[in-house]
mmCIF file with all atom_site columns, C-alpha atoms in Angstrom:
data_model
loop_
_atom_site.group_PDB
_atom_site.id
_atom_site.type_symbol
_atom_site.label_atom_id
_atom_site.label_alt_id
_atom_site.label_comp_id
_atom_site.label_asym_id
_atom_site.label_entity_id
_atom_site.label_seq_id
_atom_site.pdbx_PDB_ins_code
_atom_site.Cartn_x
_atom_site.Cartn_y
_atom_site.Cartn_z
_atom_site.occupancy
_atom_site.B_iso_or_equiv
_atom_site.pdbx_formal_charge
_atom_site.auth_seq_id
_atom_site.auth_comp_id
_atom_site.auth_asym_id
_atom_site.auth_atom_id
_atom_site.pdbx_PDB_model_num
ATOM 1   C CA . UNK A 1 1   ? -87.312 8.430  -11.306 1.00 0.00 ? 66  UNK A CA 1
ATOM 2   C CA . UNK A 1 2   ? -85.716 12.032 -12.209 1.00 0.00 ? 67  UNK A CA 1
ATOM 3   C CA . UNK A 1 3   ? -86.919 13.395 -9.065  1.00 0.00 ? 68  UNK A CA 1
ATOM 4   C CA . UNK A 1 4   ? -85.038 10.751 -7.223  1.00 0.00 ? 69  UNK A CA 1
ATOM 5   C CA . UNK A 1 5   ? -82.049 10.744 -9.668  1.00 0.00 ? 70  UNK A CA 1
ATOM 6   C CA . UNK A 1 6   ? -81.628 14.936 -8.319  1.00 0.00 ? 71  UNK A CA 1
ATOM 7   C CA . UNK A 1 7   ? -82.877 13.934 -4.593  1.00 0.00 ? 72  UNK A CA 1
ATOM 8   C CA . UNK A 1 8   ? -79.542 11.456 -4.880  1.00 0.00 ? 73  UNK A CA 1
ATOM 9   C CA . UNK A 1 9   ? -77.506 13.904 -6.351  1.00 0.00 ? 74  UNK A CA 1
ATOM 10  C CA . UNK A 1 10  ? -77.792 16.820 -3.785  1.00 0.00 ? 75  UNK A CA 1
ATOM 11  C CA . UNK A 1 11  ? -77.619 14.039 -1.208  1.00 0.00 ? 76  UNK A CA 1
ATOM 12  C CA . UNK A 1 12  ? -74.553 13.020 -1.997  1.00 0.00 ? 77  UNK A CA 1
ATOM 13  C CA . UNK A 1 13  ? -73.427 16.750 -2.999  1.00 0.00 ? 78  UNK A CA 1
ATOM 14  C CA . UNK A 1 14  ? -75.414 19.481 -1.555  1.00 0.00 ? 79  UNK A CA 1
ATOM 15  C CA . UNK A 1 15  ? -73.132 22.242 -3.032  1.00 0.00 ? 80  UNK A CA 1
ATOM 16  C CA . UNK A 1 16  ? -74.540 21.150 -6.215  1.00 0.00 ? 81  UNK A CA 1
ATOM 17  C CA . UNK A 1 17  ? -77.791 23.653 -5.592  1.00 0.00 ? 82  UNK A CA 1
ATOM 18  C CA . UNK A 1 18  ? -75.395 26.314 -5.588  1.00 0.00 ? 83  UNK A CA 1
ATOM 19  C CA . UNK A 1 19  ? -73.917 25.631 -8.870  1.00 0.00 ? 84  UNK A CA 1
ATOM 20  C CA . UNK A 1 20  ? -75.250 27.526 -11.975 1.00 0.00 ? 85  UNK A CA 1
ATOM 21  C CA . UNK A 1 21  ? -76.872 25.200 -14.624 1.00 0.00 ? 86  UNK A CA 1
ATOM 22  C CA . UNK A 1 22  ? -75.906 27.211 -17.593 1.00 0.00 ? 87  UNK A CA 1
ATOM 23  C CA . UNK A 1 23  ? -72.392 27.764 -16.528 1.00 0.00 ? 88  UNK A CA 1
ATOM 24  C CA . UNK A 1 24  ? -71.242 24.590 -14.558 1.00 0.00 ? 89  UNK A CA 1
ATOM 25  C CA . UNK A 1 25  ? -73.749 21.824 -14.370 1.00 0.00 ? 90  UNK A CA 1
ATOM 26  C CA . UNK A 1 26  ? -74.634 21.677 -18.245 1.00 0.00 ? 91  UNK A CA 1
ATOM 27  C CA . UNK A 1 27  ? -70.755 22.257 -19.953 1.00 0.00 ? 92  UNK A CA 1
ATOM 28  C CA . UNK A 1 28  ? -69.571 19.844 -17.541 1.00 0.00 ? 93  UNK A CA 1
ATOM 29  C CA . UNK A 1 29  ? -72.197 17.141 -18.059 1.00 0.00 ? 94  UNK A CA 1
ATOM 30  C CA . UNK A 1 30  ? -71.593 17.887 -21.848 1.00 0.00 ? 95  UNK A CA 1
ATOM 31  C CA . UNK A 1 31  ? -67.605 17.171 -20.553 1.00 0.00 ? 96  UNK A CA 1
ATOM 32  C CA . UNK A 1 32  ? -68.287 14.398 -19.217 1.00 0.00 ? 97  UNK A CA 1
ATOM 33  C CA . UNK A 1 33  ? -70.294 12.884 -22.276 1.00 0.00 ? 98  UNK A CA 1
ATOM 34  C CA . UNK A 1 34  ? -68.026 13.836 -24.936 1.00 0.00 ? 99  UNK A CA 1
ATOM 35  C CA . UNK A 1 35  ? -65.287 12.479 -23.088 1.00 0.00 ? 100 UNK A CA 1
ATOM 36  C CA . UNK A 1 36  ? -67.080 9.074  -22.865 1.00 0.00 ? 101 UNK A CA 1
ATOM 37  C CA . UNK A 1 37  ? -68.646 9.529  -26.053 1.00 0.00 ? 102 UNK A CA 1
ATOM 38  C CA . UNK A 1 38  ? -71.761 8.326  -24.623 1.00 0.00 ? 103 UNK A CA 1
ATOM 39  C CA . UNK A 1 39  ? -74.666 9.729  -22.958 1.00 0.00 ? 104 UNK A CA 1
ATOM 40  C CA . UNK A 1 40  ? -75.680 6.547  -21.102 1.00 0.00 ? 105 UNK A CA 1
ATOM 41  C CA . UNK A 1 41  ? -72.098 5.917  -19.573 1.00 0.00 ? 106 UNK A CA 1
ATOM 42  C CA . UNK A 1 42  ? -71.732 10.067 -18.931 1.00 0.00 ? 107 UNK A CA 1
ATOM 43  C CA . UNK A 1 43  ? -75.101 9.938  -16.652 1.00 0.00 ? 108 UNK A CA 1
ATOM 44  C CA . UNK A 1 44  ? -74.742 6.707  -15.346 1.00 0.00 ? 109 UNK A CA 1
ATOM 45  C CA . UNK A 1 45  ? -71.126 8.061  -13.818 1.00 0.00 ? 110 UNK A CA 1
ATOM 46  C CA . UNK A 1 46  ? -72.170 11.267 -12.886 1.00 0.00 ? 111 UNK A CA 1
ATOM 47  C CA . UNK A 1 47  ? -75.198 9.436  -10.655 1.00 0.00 ? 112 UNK A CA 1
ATOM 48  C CA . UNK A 1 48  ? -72.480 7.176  -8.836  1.00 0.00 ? 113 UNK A CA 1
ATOM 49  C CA . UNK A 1 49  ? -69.766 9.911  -8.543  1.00 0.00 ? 114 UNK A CA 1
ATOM 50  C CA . UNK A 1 50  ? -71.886 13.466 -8.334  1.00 0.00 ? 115 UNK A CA 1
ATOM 51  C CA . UNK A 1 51  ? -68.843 15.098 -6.934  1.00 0.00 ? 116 UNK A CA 1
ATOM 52  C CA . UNK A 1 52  ? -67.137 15.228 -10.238 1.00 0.00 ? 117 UNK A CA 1
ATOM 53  C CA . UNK A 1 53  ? -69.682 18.079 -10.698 1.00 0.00 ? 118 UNK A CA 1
ATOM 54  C CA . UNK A 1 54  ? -67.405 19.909 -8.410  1.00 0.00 ? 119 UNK A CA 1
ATOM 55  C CA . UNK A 1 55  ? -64.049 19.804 -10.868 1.00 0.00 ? 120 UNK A CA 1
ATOM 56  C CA . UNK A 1 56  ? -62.740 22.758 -12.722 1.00 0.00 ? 121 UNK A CA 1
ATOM 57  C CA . UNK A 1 57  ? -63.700 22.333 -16.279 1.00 0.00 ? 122 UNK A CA 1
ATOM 58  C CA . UNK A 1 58  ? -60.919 25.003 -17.447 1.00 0.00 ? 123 UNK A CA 1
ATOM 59  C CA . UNK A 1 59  ? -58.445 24.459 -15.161 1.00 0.00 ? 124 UNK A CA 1
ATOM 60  C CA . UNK A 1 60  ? -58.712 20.858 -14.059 1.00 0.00 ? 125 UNK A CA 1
ATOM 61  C CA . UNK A 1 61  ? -60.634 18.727 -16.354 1.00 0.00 ? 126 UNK A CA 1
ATOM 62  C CA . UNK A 1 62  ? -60.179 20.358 -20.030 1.00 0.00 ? 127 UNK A CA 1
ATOM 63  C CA . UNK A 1 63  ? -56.269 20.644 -19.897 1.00 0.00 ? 128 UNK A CA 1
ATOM 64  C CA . UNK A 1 64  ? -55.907 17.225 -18.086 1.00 0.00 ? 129 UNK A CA 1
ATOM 65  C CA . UNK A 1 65  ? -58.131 15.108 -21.168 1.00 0.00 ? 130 UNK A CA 1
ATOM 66  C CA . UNK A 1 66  ? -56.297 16.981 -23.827 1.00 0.00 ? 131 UNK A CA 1
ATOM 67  C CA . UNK A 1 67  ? -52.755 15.800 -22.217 1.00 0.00 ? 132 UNK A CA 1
ATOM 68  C CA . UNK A 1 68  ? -54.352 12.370 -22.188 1.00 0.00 ? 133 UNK A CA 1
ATOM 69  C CA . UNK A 1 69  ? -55.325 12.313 -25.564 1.00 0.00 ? 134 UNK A CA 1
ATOM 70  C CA . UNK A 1 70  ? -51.932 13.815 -26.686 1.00 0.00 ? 135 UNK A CA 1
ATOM 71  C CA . UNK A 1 71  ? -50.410 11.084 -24.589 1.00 0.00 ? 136 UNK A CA 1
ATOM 72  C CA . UNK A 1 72  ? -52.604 8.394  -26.859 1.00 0.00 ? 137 UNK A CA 1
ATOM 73  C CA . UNK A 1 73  ? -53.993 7.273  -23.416 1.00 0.00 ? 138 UNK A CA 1
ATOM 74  C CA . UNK A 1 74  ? -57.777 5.351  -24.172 1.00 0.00 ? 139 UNK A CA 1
ATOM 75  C CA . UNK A 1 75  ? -60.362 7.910  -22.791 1.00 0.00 ? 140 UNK A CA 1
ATOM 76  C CA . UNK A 1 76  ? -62.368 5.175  -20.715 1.00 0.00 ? 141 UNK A CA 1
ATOM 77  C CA . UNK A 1 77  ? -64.011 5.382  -17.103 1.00 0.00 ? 142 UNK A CA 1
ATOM 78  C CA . UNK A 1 78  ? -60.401 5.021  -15.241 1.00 0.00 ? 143 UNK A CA 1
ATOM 79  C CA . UNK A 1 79  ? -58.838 7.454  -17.629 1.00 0.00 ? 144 UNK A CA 1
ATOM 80  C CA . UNK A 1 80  ? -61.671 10.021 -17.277 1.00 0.00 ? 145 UNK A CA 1
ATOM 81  C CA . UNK A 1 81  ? -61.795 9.066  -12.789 1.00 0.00 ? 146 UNK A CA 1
ATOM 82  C CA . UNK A 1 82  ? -58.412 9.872  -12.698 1.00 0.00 ? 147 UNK A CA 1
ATOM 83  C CA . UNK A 1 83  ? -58.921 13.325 -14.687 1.00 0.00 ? 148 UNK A CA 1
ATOM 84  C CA . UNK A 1 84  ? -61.146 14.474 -11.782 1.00 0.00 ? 149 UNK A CA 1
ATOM 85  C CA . UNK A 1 85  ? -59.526 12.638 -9.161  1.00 0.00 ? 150 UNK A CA 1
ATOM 86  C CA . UNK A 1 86  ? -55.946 13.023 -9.110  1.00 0.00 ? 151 UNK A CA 1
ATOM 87  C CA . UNK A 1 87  ? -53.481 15.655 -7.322  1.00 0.00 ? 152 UNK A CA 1
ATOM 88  C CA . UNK A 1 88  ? -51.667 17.375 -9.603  1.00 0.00 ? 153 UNK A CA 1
ATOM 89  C CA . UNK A 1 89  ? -48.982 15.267 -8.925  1.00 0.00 ? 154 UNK A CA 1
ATOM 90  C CA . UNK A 1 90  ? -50.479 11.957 -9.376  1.00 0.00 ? 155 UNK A CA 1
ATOM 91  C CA . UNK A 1 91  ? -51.523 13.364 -12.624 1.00 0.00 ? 156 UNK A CA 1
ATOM 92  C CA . UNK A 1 92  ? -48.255 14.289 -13.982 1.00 0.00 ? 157 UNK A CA 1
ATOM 93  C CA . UNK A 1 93  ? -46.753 10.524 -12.861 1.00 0.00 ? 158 UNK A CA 1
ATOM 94  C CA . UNK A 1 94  ? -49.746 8.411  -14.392 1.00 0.00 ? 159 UNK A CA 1
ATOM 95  C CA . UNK A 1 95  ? -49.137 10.504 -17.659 1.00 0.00 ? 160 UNK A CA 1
ATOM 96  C CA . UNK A 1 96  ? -45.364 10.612 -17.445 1.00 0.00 ? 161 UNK A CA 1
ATOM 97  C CA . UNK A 1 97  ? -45.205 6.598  -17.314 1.00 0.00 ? 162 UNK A CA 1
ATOM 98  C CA . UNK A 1 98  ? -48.268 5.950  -19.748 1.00 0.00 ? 163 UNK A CA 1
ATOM 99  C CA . UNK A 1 99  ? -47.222 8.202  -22.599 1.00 0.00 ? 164 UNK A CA 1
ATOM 100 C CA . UNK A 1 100 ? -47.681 6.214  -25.966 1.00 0.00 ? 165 UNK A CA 1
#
């Protein structure tokens, strides 16, 4: 089954052999699972939506959780799509009208 896990992974994002295990696949997959606090959710998210591989950690998905949880959004899968989703601008509205 891992073999085919990574076969659908490149499929779906062949950029992904490019990327550097140490320094982008591995801290973002760790990302990913402390944001869900969950490894089973984490993977299970990553294998439907591969492209949120692609994401800045620093720039784009680090800053944007930490406004979330300063916001006192809940950190759940819509929360954490819209991290690595949304433009900038998106962003700012969604936190701007959901602040706590």
């Amino acid at each position: 089954e891992d073999t085919s896990d990574l076969a659908t992974f490149v499929e779906k994002m062949p950029t992904l052999l490019g990327c550097s295990i140490e320094t982008n696949l591995e801290p973002t997959l760790e990302f990913y699972i402390q944001a869900y606090g969950d490894n089973v959710i984490a993977i299970t998210m990553l294998k439907k939506n591969p492209a949120f591989f692609g994401y800045s950690l620093e720039k784009r998905l680090k800053p944007r959780l930490e406004e979330a949880k300063e916001a006192g959004l809940i950190i759940d899968f819509p929360c954490v799509r819209r991290i690595a989703l949304d433009t900038k601008e998106k962003w700012q509205l969604f936190i701007s009208l959901n602040r706590q």
